[in-house]
Amino acid sequence: MSPKVPGAQSRGDYSAVQVAVRVRPLLPKELLHAHESCITVDPELHRITLGHDRHFYCDHLFEETCCQEDVYSASVQPLVDAFFQGFNATVFAYGQTGSGKTYTIGEANIWNHSKSRRRYFKLLDENDLTDFSVRVSYLEVYKEEFKDLLEVETASKDILIREDKGNIVLCGVKECEVEGLDEVLSLLESGNTARHTGATQMNPNSSRSHTIFTVYMDQRRGGSRLYSSASSMGPQVLSSKFHFVDLAGSERILRTGNTGERLKESIQINSGLLALGNVIGALADPKRKGSHVPYRDSKITRILKDSLGGNSKTLMIACISPSSSDFDESLNTLNYATRAR
Ligand code: ADP
Ligand code: MG
């Protein structure tokens, strides 16, 4: 990680990956056990300090008092706008188990709390639906195996990642067409039910898996500037996708004392996080422009390949607990996240 100086936080549009840090409040049980916060923030400098002198800078900083709407309007909204303009976008939440990843982007939260999505779905409703089509898919990656949360019968081996002219296509994954917000919410809900009920067979602890909720949009708008060059070739379809990725808990294996099967599992999970960190580090480093980006090292980076860096918009939300008992994990998370900048 290169040291960041005050003022360097606003690097404008050209950063490949935007980094947000969200600090959750101390939870009731932590307050009960008299945990203390080891975090201080300087919102103006976008600076977060761990303990006395571990400073980190980020693009967006959300304190304990920030609500979902604050997070969305400042950091996610620009990606939603880009998505509607035809760009691919990815938001992922990184952090140890219990740091607020799922609270921030998982389950139905993203759709419930965001006015913007309501606005856009209203837009979709008001427009002729033949001009837009919106589909969603919901996938879990656990130990480098897939589970389709919208079609749980599908075997992992029947899901293939293909690359077609730079586009990543997931073959064998169920995509459900949606026409409104209610449908998105009910799909998320049934996917989450599948995730939780399947827990005993495949994944005893959902904090060890990554989930990817994807919204695909095809737009056919003849008169748009976007198509001017192709207008003589008949109607063109502008396709974009938006991934919401709730990553596996980033906690270190040593702390949880894992051995045997659990240790193997942790290594596999961390290999996904490690690969993602390497990809993001490579994308963020201007010196490495044009050099090899190690997408192939894990399922998660292969799936996200066309939605990270390049023309796409990427936001990492690093979630941290303020408790001094989580100091080491918060330090790891901030080190990981700020590597992206
Ligand atoms: P993770 O998905 O990272 O394991 P969760 O999202 O499940 O963590 O959050 C752990 C606990 O903390 C949950 O009880 C959740 O409701 C609570 N929590 C997380 N973030 C916040 C927040 N910003 N405000 C209030 N409670 C939160
Ligand atoms: Mg979670």
mmCIF file of C-alpha atoms and ligand atoms in Angstrom:
data_model
loop_
_atom_site.group_PDB
_atom_site.id
_atom_site.type_symbol
_atom_site.label_atom_id
_atom_site.label_comp_id
_atom_site.label_asym_id
_atom_site.label_seq_id
_atom_site.Cartn_x
_atom_site.Cartn_y
_atom_site.Cartn_z
ATOM 1 C CA MET A 1 0.000 0.000 0.000
ATOM 2 C CA SER A 2 1.386 3.367 -0.925
ATOM 3 C CA PRO A 3 1.117 6.046 1.725
ATOM 4 C CA LYS A 4 -1.694 8.436 0.999
ATOM 5 C CA VAL A 5 -1.420 12.101 1.760
ATOM 6 C CA PRO A 6 -4.311 14.304 2.798
ATOM 7 C CA GLY A 7 -5.980 15.735 -0.250
ATOM 8 C CA ALA A 8 -5.143 12.711 -2.382
ATOM 9 C CA GLN A 9 -8.516 11.159 -1.652
ATOM 10 C CA SER A 10 -10.439 12.889 -4.386
ATOM 11 C CA ARG A 11 -8.912 11.372 -7.461
ATOM 12 C CA GLY A 12 -11.980 11.871 -9.557
ATOM 13 C CA ASP A 13 -13.233 9.467 -12.171
ATOM 14 C CA TYR A 14 -10.053 7.798 -13.222
ATOM 15 C CA SER A 15 -9.650 5.449 -10.274
ATOM 16 C CA ALA A 16 -10.402 1.919 -11.395
ATOM 17 C CA VAL A 17 -11.842 1.006 -8.036
ATOM 18 C CA GLN A 18 -13.556 3.301 -5.578
ATOM 19 C CA VAL A 19 -13.100 2.380 -1.954
ATOM 20 C CA ALA A 20 -15.673 3.084 0.721
ATOM 21 C CA VAL A 21 -15.199 2.272 4.386
ATOM 22 C CA ARG A 22 -18.220 1.707 6.559
ATOM 23 C CA VAL A 23 -17.939 1.461 10.317
ATOM 24 C CA ARG A 24 -20.869 -0.226 11.968
ATOM 25 C CA PRO A 25 -21.979 0.840 15.441
ATOM 26 C CA LEU A 26 -21.047 -1.213 18.487
ATOM 27 C CA LEU A 27 -23.728 -3.888 18.797
ATOM 28 C CA PRO A 28 -25.883 -4.223 21.929
ATOM 29 C CA LYS A 29 -23.970 -7.309 23.055
ATOM 30 C CA GLU A 30 -20.665 -5.490 22.603
ATOM 31 C CA LEU A 31 -21.936 -2.564 24.641
ATOM 32 C CA LEU A 32 -23.107 -5.004 27.274
ATOM 33 C CA HIS A 33 -19.574 -6.381 27.513
ATOM 34 C CA ALA A 34 -18.148 -2.873 27.679
ATOM 35 C CA HIS A 35 -16.294 -3.081 24.360
ATOM 36 C CA GLU A 36 -14.671 0.142 23.372
ATOM 37 C CA SER A 37 -14.220 1.684 19.980
ATOM 38 C CA CYS A 38 -10.702 1.847 18.561
ATOM 39 C CA ILE A 39 -11.753 3.933 15.557
ATOM 40 C CA THR A 40 -11.699 7.643 14.954
ATOM 41 C CA VAL A 41 -12.650 9.288 11.700
ATOM 42 C CA ASP A 42 -11.996 12.584 10.031
ATOM 43 C CA PRO A 43 -14.844 12.893 7.528
ATOM 44 C CA GLU A 44 -13.346 15.923 5.864
ATOM 45 C CA LEU A 45 -10.059 14.220 5.052
ATOM 46 C CA HIS A 46 -11.828 10.897 4.331
ATOM 47 C CA ARG A 47 -9.453 9.518 6.901
ATOM 48 C CA ILE A 48 -10.020 6.680 9.306
ATOM 49 C CA THR A 49 -7.631 6.004 12.165
ATOM 50 C CA LEU A 50 -7.243 2.721 13.936
ATOM 51 C CA GLY A 51 -5.880 3.065 17.446
ATOM 52 C CA HIS A 52 -3.687 6.128 17.713
ATOM 53 C CA ASP A 53 -1.748 6.288 14.525
ATOM 54 C CA ARG A 54 -2.836 3.861 11.844
ATOM 55 C CA HIS A 55 -4.273 6.176 9.239
ATOM 56 C CA PHE A 56 -6.108 5.107 6.088
ATOM 57 C CA TYR A 57 -7.654 7.187 3.334
ATOM 58 C CA CYS A 58 -10.637 6.208 1.230
ATOM 59 C CA ASP A 59 -12.998 7.666 -1.359
ATOM 60 C CA HIS A 60 -16.077 7.464 0.841
ATOM 61 C CA LEU A 61 -16.182 7.196 4.591
ATOM 62 C CA PHE A 62 -19.325 6.193 6.441
ATOM 63 C CA GLU A 63 -19.342 6.576 10.177
ATOM 64 C CA GLU A 64 -21.389 4.579 12.636
ATOM 65 C CA THR A 65 -24.194 7.098 12.435
ATOM 66 C CA CYS A 66 -24.607 6.778 8.662
ATOM 67 C CA CYS A 67 -27.689 5.027 7.385
ATOM 68 C CA GLN A 68 -28.206 2.909 4.256
ATOM 69 C CA GLU A 69 -29.489 5.863 2.313
ATOM 70 C CA ASP A 70 -26.282 7.800 3.078
ATOM 71 C CA VAL A 71 -24.205 4.909 1.781
ATOM 72 C CA TYR A 72 -26.244 4.539 -1.386
ATOM 73 C CA SER A 73 -26.657 8.101 -2.369
ATOM 74 C CA ALA A 74 -22.953 8.867 -1.970
ATOM 75 C CA SER A 75 -21.300 5.731 -3.261
ATOM 76 C CA VAL A 76 -23.697 3.411 -5.086
ATOM 77 C CA GLN A 77 -25.841 5.909 -6.966
ATOM 78 C CA PRO A 78 -23.093 6.871 -9.435
ATOM 79 C CA LEU A 79 -22.746 3.202 -10.357
ATOM 80 C CA VAL A 80 -26.479 2.831 -10.837
ATOM 81 C CA ASP A 81 -26.429 5.810 -13.165
ATOM 82 C CA ALA A 82 -23.532 4.308 -15.114
ATOM 83 C CA PHE A 83 -25.356 0.981 -15.286
ATOM 84 C CA PHE A 84 -28.341 2.682 -16.880
ATOM 85 C CA GLN A 85 -25.979 4.284 -19.373
ATOM 86 C CA GLY A 86 -24.774 0.841 -20.378
ATOM 87 C CA PHE A 87 -21.711 0.312 -18.195
ATOM 88 C CA ASN A 88 -21.098 -2.808 -16.146
ATOM 89 C CA ALA A 89 -20.839 -2.194 -12.433
ATOM 90 C CA THR A 90 -19.807 -4.149 -9.358
ATOM 91 C CA VAL A 91 -20.256 -3.369 -5.696
ATOM 92 C CA PHE A 92 -18.719 -5.718 -3.235
ATOM 93 C CA ALA A 93 -18.629 -5.834 0.517
ATOM 94 C CA TYR A 94 -15.443 -7.020 2.175
ATOM 95 C CA GLY A 95 -14.769 -7.591 5.862
ATOM 96 C CA GLN A 96 -14.713 -10.067 8.700
ATOM 97 C CA THR A 97 -17.862 -11.940 9.678
ATOM 98 C CA GLY A 98 -20.082 -9.667 11.742
ATOM 99 C CA SER A 99 -18.698 -6.439 10.302
ATOM 100 C CA GLY A 100 -21.901 -5.501 8.425
ATOM 101 C CA LYS A 101 -21.417 -6.818 4.862
ATOM 102 C CA THR A 102 -24.823 -8.402 4.534
ATOM 103 C CA TYR A 103 -26.441 -5.526 6.380
ATOM 104 C CA THR A 104 -24.911 -3.184 3.824
ATOM 105 C CA ILE A 105 -25.405 -4.964 0.509
ATOM 106 C CA GLY A 106 -26.809 -8.404 1.093
ATOM 107 C CA GLU A 107 -30.272 -9.874 1.359
ATOM 108 C CA ALA A 108 -32.996 -7.410 0.433
ATOM 109 C CA ASN A 109 -31.347 -4.340 1.897
ATOM 110 C CA ILE A 110 -30.069 -2.861 -1.299
ATOM 111 C CA TRP A 111 -33.491 -2.877 -2.837
ATOM 112 C CA ASN A 112 -35.451 -1.852 0.194
ATOM 113 C CA HIS A 113 -33.447 1.152 1.138
ATOM 114 C CA SER A 114 -32.643 2.770 -2.088
ATOM 115 C CA LYS A 115 -34.886 5.437 -3.415
ATOM 116 C CA SER A 116 -32.908 5.365 -6.619
ATOM 117 C CA ARG A 117 -33.935 1.868 -7.492
ATOM 118 C CA ARG A 118 -37.541 2.689 -6.844
ATOM 119 C CA ARG A 119 -37.123 5.641 -9.138
ATOM 120 C CA TYR A 120 -35.570 3.535 -11.864
ATOM 121 C CA PHE A 121 -38.119 0.808 -11.640
ATOM 122 C CA LYS A 122 -40.791 3.443 -11.872
ATOM 123 C CA LEU A 123 -38.996 4.621 -14.998
ATOM 124 C CA LEU A 124 -39.042 1.107 -16.369
ATOM 125 C CA ASP A 125 -42.717 0.823 -15.561
ATOM 126 C CA GLU A 126 -43.557 4.054 -17.268
ATOM 127 C CA ASN A 127 -41.614 3.252 -20.401
ATOM 128 C CA ASP A 128 -42.650 0.738 -22.942
ATOM 129 C CA LEU A 129 -41.291 -2.495 -21.574
ATOM 130 C CA THR A 130 -40.232 -3.696 -24.981
ATOM 131 C CA ASP A 131 -37.516 -1.058 -24.741
ATOM 132 C CA PHE A 132 -36.060 -2.545 -21.592
ATOM 133 C CA SER A 133 -35.654 -5.982 -20.268
ATOM 134 C CA VAL A 134 -34.332 -6.672 -16.803
ATOM 135 C CA ARG A 135 -33.276 -10.058 -15.507
ATOM 136 C CA VAL A 136 -31.699 -11.160 -12.273
ATOM 137 C CA SER A 137 -29.597 -14.105 -11.183
ATOM 138 C CA TYR A 138 -28.397 -15.097 -7.746
ATOM 139 C CA LEU A 139 -25.394 -17.334 -7.314
ATOM 140 C CA GLU A 140 -23.425 -18.620 -4.362
ATOM 141 C CA VAL A 141 -19.772 -19.640 -4.601
ATOM 142 C CA TYR A 142 -18.584 -21.930 -1.866
ATOM 143 C CA LYS A 143 -15.258 -23.769 -1.952
ATOM 144 C CA GLU A 144 -15.014 -22.878 -5.663
ATOM 145 C CA GLU A 145 -18.336 -24.645 -6.311
ATOM 146 C CA PHE A 146 -21.504 -22.948 -7.493
ATOM 147 C CA LYS A 147 -24.978 -23.014 -6.144
ATOM 148 C CA ASP A 148 -27.749 -21.363 -8.103
ATOM 149 C CA LEU A 149 -29.926 -19.780 -5.438
ATOM 150 C CA LEU A 150 -32.802 -19.330 -7.890
ATOM 151 C CA GLU A 151 -32.623 -22.947 -9.136
ATOM 152 C CA VAL A 152 -31.153 -25.056 -6.356
ATOM 153 C CA GLU A 153 -31.433 -28.320 -8.312
ATOM 154 C CA THR A 154 -28.725 -27.205 -10.748
ATOM 155 C CA ALA A 155 -25.457 -29.038 -10.174
ATOM 156 C CA SER A 156 -22.321 -26.957 -9.844
ATOM 157 C CA LYS A 157 -20.681 -28.787 -12.753
ATOM 158 C CA ASP A 158 -23.516 -27.679 -15.048
ATOM 159 C CA ILE A 159 -22.628 -24.039 -14.501
ATOM 160 C CA LEU A 160 -19.905 -22.839 -16.829
ATOM 161 C CA ILE A 161 -18.138 -19.533 -17.163
ATOM 162 C CA ARG A 162 -17.613 -18.640 -20.819
ATOM 163 C CA GLU A 163 -15.992 -15.655 -22.391
ATOM 164 C CA ASP A 164 -17.524 -14.307 -25.570
ATOM 165 C CA LYS A 165 -15.818 -11.307 -27.192
ATOM 166 C CA GLY A 166 -14.783 -9.965 -23.825
ATOM 167 C CA ASN A 167 -18.174 -10.609 -22.236
ATOM 168 C CA ILE A 168 -18.443 -13.092 -19.448
ATOM 169 C CA VAL A 169 -21.423 -15.379 -19.871
ATOM 170 C CA LEU A 170 -22.591 -17.745 -17.172
ATOM 171 C CA CYS A 171 -24.086 -20.793 -18.826
ATOM 172 C CA GLY A 172 -26.596 -22.864 -16.916
ATOM 173 C CA VAL A 173 -27.477 -20.137 -14.435
ATOM 174 C CA LYS A 174 -31.134 -19.295 -14.038
ATOM 175 C CA GLU A 175 -32.013 -15.756 -15.023
ATOM 176 C CA CYS A 176 -35.438 -14.513 -14.025
ATOM 177 C CA GLU A 177 -37.075 -11.749 -15.969
ATOM 178 C CA VAL A 178 -38.470 -9.033 -13.729
ATOM 179 C CA GLU A 179 -40.814 -6.188 -14.394
ATOM 180 C CA GLY A 180 -40.741 -4.362 -11.093
ATOM 181 C CA LEU A 181 -39.244 -3.919 -7.683
ATOM 182 C CA ASP A 182 -41.629 -6.351 -5.995
ATOM 183 C CA GLU A 183 -40.409 -9.144 -8.205
ATOM 184 C CA VAL A 184 -36.762 -8.393 -7.448
ATOM 185 C CA LEU A 185 -37.501 -8.445 -3.742
ATOM 186 C CA SER A 186 -39.374 -11.726 -3.872
ATOM 187 C CA LEU A 187 -36.573 -13.357 -5.906
ATOM 188 C CA LEU A 188 -34.003 -12.145 -3.410
ATOM 189 C CA GLU A 189 -36.106 -13.540 -0.624
ATOM 190 C CA SER A 190 -36.550 -16.957 -2.201
ATOM 191 C CA GLY A 191 -32.828 -17.034 -3.023
ATOM 192 C CA ASN A 192 -31.985 -16.256 0.567
ATOM 193 C CA THR A 193 -34.330 -18.972 1.761
ATOM 194 C CA ALA A 194 -32.523 -21.397 -0.544
ATOM 195 C CA ARG A 195 -29.218 -20.212 0.819
ATOM 196 C CA HIS A 196 -30.224 -20.724 4.410
ATOM 197 C CA THR A 197 -32.104 -24.009 4.063
ATOM 198 C CA GLY A 198 -29.323 -25.550 1.972
ATOM 199 C CA ALA A 199 -26.934 -24.660 4.739
ATOM 200 C CA THR A 200 -26.855 -28.048 6.397
ATOM 201 C CA GLN A 201 -25.912 -30.023 3.269
ATOM 202 C CA MET A 202 -23.391 -27.913 1.539
ATOM 203 C CA ASN A 203 -22.366 -24.894 3.495
ATOM 204 C CA PRO A 204 -22.763 -25.051 7.227
ATOM 205 C CA ASN A 205 -21.989 -21.403 7.603
ATOM 206 C CA SER A 206 -23.086 -18.898 5.023
ATOM 207 C CA SER A 207 -20.379 -16.473 6.118
ATOM 208 C CA ARG A 208 -17.923 -18.763 4.326
ATOM 209 C CA SER A 209 -19.454 -18.344 0.903
ATOM 210 C CA HIS A 210 -19.580 -15.501 -1.580
ATOM 211 C CA THR A 211 -22.936 -14.513 -3.055
ATOM 212 C CA ILE A 212 -23.389 -12.649 -6.303
ATOM 213 C CA PHE A 213 -26.712 -11.036 -7.058
ATOM 214 C CA THR A 214 -26.709 -9.766 -10.627
ATOM 215 C CA VAL A 215 -29.095 -7.482 -12.456
ATOM 216 C CA TYR A 216 -28.873 -7.673 -16.258
ATOM 217 C CA MET A 217 -30.397 -5.014 -18.429
ATOM 218 C CA ASP A 218 -30.933 -4.859 -22.168
ATOM 219 C CA GLN A 219 -32.012 -1.534 -23.580
ATOM 220 C CA ARG A 220 -33.355 -0.962 -27.034
ATOM 221 C CA ARG A 221 -33.777 2.719 -27.612
ATOM 222 C CA GLY A 222 -33.587 3.494 -31.292
ATOM 223 C CA GLY A 223 -33.204 7.254 -31.202
ATOM 224 C CA SER A 224 -30.472 7.337 -28.615
ATOM 225 C CA ARG A 225 -27.134 8.968 -29.242
ATOM 226 C CA LEU A 226 -25.610 5.679 -28.155
ATOM 227 C CA TYR A 227 -26.711 4.032 -31.340
ATOM 228 C CA SER A 228 -26.013 6.749 -33.813
ATOM 229 C CA SER A 229 -23.057 4.971 -35.336
ATOM 230 C CA ALA A 230 -25.011 1.766 -35.678
ATOM 231 C CA SER A 231 -28.360 3.200 -36.653
ATOM 232 C CA SER A 232 -28.097 2.029 -40.217
ATOM 233 C CA MET A 233 -27.664 -1.517 -38.967
ATOM 234 C CA GLY A 234 -31.129 -1.744 -37.421
ATOM 235 C CA PRO A 235 -31.988 -1.853 -33.753
ATOM 236 C CA GLN A 236 -29.080 -2.423 -31.419
ATOM 237 C CA VAL A 237 -29.220 -3.740 -27.918
ATOM 238 C CA LEU A 238 -27.212 -2.115 -25.185
ATOM 239 C CA SER A 239 -26.519 -4.639 -22.448
ATOM 240 C CA SER A 240 -25.133 -3.993 -19.015
ATOM 241 C CA LYS A 241 -24.960 -5.821 -15.717
ATOM 242 C CA PHE A 242 -24.705 -4.853 -12.107
ATOM 243 C CA HIS A 243 -23.214 -7.294 -9.592
ATOM 244 C CA PHE A 244 -23.805 -7.050 -5.860
ATOM 245 C CA VAL A 245 -21.229 -9.266 -4.197
ATOM 246 C CA ASP A 246 -21.420 -10.236 -0.544
ATOM 247 C CA LEU A 247 -17.987 -11.748 0.032
ATOM 248 C CA ALA A 248 -17.070 -14.506 2.463
ATOM 249 C CA GLY A 249 -15.814 -13.385 5.850
ATOM 250 C CA SER A 250 -12.209 -12.271 5.605
ATOM 251 C CA GLU A 251 -11.160 -13.401 9.085
ATOM 252 C CA ARG A 252 -7.844 -15.105 9.360
ATOM 253 C CA ILE A 253 -7.869 -18.851 9.753
ATOM 254 C CA LEU A 254 -5.427 -18.862 12.640
ATOM 255 C CA ARG A 255 -7.726 -16.849 14.806
ATOM 256 C CA THR A 256 -10.539 -19.341 14.463
ATOM 257 C CA GLY A 257 -8.142 -22.232 15.046
ATOM 258 C CA ASN A 258 -9.255 -24.224 12.038
ATOM 259 C CA THR A 259 -7.842 -27.634 11.272
ATOM 260 C CA GLY A 260 -8.506 -30.431 8.778
ATOM 261 C CA GLU A 261 -11.512 -29.922 6.507
ATOM 262 C CA ARG A 262 -12.234 -26.492 7.936
ATOM 263 C CA LEU A 263 -8.684 -25.372 7.303
ATOM 264 C CA LYS A 264 -8.875 -26.561 3.703
ATOM 265 C CA GLU A 265 -12.146 -24.690 3.359
ATOM 266 C CA SER A 266 -10.666 -21.509 4.756
ATOM 267 C CA ILE A 267 -7.767 -21.696 2.370
ATOM 268 C CA GLN A 268 -10.115 -22.149 -0.579
ATOM 269 C CA ILE A 269 -12.276 -19.261 0.515
ATOM 270 C CA ASN A 270 -9.321 -17.071 1.182
ATOM 271 C CA SER A 271 -7.932 -17.987 -2.229
ATOM 272 C CA GLY A 272 -10.979 -16.245 -3.727
ATOM 273 C CA LEU A 273 -10.401 -13.195 -1.565
ATOM 274 C CA LEU A 274 -6.700 -13.329 -2.288
ATOM 275 C CA ALA A 275 -7.316 -13.540 -6.038
ATOM 276 C CA LEU A 276 -9.759 -10.652 -5.886
ATOM 277 C CA GLY A 277 -7.269 -8.587 -3.902
ATOM 278 C CA ASN A 278 -4.588 -9.308 -6.502
ATOM 279 C CA VAL A 279 -6.861 -8.395 -9.394
ATOM 280 C CA ILE A 280 -7.926 -5.178 -7.759
ATOM 281 C CA GLY A 281 -4.384 -4.334 -6.775
ATOM 282 C CA ALA A 282 -3.276 -4.854 -10.377
ATOM 283 C CA LEU A 283 -6.129 -2.722 -11.728
ATOM 284 C CA ALA A 284 -5.405 0.086 -9.300
ATOM 285 C CA ASP A 285 -1.690 0.237 -9.989
ATOM 286 C CA PRO A 286 -1.039 2.547 -12.945
ATOM 287 C CA LYS A 287 2.478 1.133 -13.287
ATOM 288 C CA ARG A 288 0.923 -2.203 -14.113
ATOM 289 C CA LYS A 289 -1.328 -0.901 -16.854
ATOM 290 C CA GLY A 290 -1.508 -3.392 -19.655
ATOM 291 C CA SER A 291 0.261 -6.059 -17.669
ATOM 292 C CA HIS A 292 -1.193 -9.376 -16.608
ATOM 293 C CA VAL A 293 -4.237 -9.210 -14.335
ATOM 294 C CA PRO A 294 -4.717 -12.582 -12.619
ATOM 295 C CA TYR A 295 -8.440 -13.092 -13.237
ATOM 296 C CA ARG A 296 -8.149 -16.814 -13.800
ATOM 297 C CA ASP A 297 -7.085 -17.596 -10.259
ATOM 298 C CA SER A 298 -10.587 -18.013 -8.817
ATOM 299 C CA LYS A 299 -14.236 -18.402 -9.768
ATOM 300 C CA ILE A 300 -15.174 -15.052 -8.335
ATOM 301 C CA THR A 301 -12.591 -13.117 -10.345
ATOM 302 C CA ARG A 302 -13.475 -15.029 -13.518
ATOM 303 C CA ILE A 303 -17.144 -14.166 -13.116
ATOM 304 C CA LEU A 304 -16.411 -10.509 -12.451
ATOM 305 C CA LYS A 305 -13.758 -10.141 -15.138
ATOM 306 C CA ASP A 306 -15.818 -7.933 -17.475
ATOM 307 C CA SER A 307 -17.209 -5.930 -14.575
ATOM 308 C CA LEU A 308 -14.026 -4.890 -12.793
ATOM 309 C CA GLY A 309 -11.779 -2.117 -13.990
ATOM 310 C CA GLY A 310 -11.592 -1.028 -17.610
ATOM 311 C CA ASN A 311 -14.832 0.586 -18.656
ATOM 312 C CA SER A 312 -16.745 -0.751 -15.700
ATOM 313 C CA LYS A 313 -17.439 0.896 -12.392
ATOM 314 C CA THR A 314 -16.262 -0.850 -9.274
ATOM 315 C CA LEU A 315 -16.904 -0.027 -5.647
ATOM 316 C CA MET A 316 -15.485 -1.903 -2.710
ATOM 317 C CA ILE A 317 -17.206 -1.292 0.591
ATOM 318 C CA ALA A 318 -14.868 -2.319 3.386
ATOM 319 C CA CYS A 319 -16.961 -3.071 6.449
ATOM 320 C CA ILE A 320 -15.389 -2.857 9.854
ATOM 321 C CA SER A 321 -16.341 -3.322 13.469
ATOM 322 C CA PRO A 322 -15.302 -0.468 15.749
ATOM 323 C CA SER A 323 -14.577 -2.748 18.697
ATOM 324 C CA SER A 324 -11.016 -2.781 19.975
ATOM 325 C CA SER A 325 -11.350 -6.562 20.246
ATOM 326 C CA ASP A 326 -11.527 -6.602 16.425
ATOM 327 C CA PHE A 327 -8.519 -4.332 15.962
ATOM 328 C CA ASP A 328 -6.409 -6.891 14.057
ATOM 329 C CA GLU A 329 -9.195 -7.839 11.646
ATOM 330 C CA SER A 330 -10.070 -4.206 11.020
ATOM 331 C CA LEU A 331 -6.408 -3.526 10.300
ATOM 332 C CA ASN A 332 -6.349 -6.405 7.807
ATOM 333 C CA THR A 333 -9.514 -5.159 6.152
ATOM 334 C CA LEU A 334 -8.229 -1.610 5.790
ATOM 335 C CA ASN A 335 -4.920 -2.851 4.425
ATOM 336 C CA TYR A 336 -6.744 -4.982 1.872
ATOM 337 C CA ALA A 337 -9.180 -2.277 0.879
ATOM 338 C CA THR A 338 -6.730 0.562 0.523
ATOM 339 C CA ARG A 339 -4.554 -1.580 -1.701
ATOM 340 C CA ALA A 340 -7.222 -0.931 -4.300
ATOM 341 C CA ARG A 341 -6.619 2.799 -4.355
HETATM 342 P P1 ADP B 1 -21.582 -9.833 8.012
HETATM 343 O O1 ADP B 1 -22.505 -10.039 6.862
HETATM 344 O O2 ADP B 1 -20.368 -9.023 7.660
HETATM 345 O O3 ADP B 1 -21.212 -11.095 8.725
HETATM 346 P P2 ADP B 1 -23.881 -8.617 9.233
HETATM 347 O O4 ADP B 1 -24.313 -7.740 8.122
HETATM 348 O O5 ADP B 1 -24.628 -9.886 9.426
HETATM 349 O O6 ADP B 1 -22.331 -8.944 9.119
HETATM 350 O O7 ADP B 1 -23.890 -7.738 10.561
HETATM 351 C C1 ADP B 1 -23.625 -8.288 11.854
HETATM 352 C C2 ADP B 1 -24.589 -7.678 12.858
HETATM 353 O O8 ADP B 1 -24.373 -6.272 12.952
HETATM 354 C C3 ADP B 1 -26.035 -7.853 12.468
HETATM 355 O O9 ADP B 1 -26.784 -8.072 13.647
HETATM 356 C C4 ADP B 1 -26.402 -6.525 11.845
HETATM 357 O O10 ADP B 1 -27.776 -6.241 11.991
HETATM 358 C C5 ADP B 1 -25.563 -5.549 12.641
HETATM 359 N N1 ADP B 1 -25.153 -4.381 11.838
HETATM 360 C C6 ADP B 1 -24.255 -4.397 10.823
HETATM 361 N N2 ADP B 1 -24.080 -3.168 10.300
HETATM 362 C C7 ADP B 1 -24.896 -2.347 10.991
HETATM 363 C C8 ADP B 1 -25.181 -0.936 10.923
HETATM 364 N N3 ADP B 1 -24.579 -0.143 10.032
HETATM 365 N N4 ADP B 1 -26.081 -0.437 11.806
HETATM 366 C C9 ADP B 1 -26.676 -1.243 12.702
HETATM 367 N N5 ADP B 1 -26.455 -2.567 12.819
HETATM 368 C C10 ADP B 1 -25.581 -3.128 11.980
HETATM 369 MG MG MG B 2 -23.132 -11.823 6.020
#
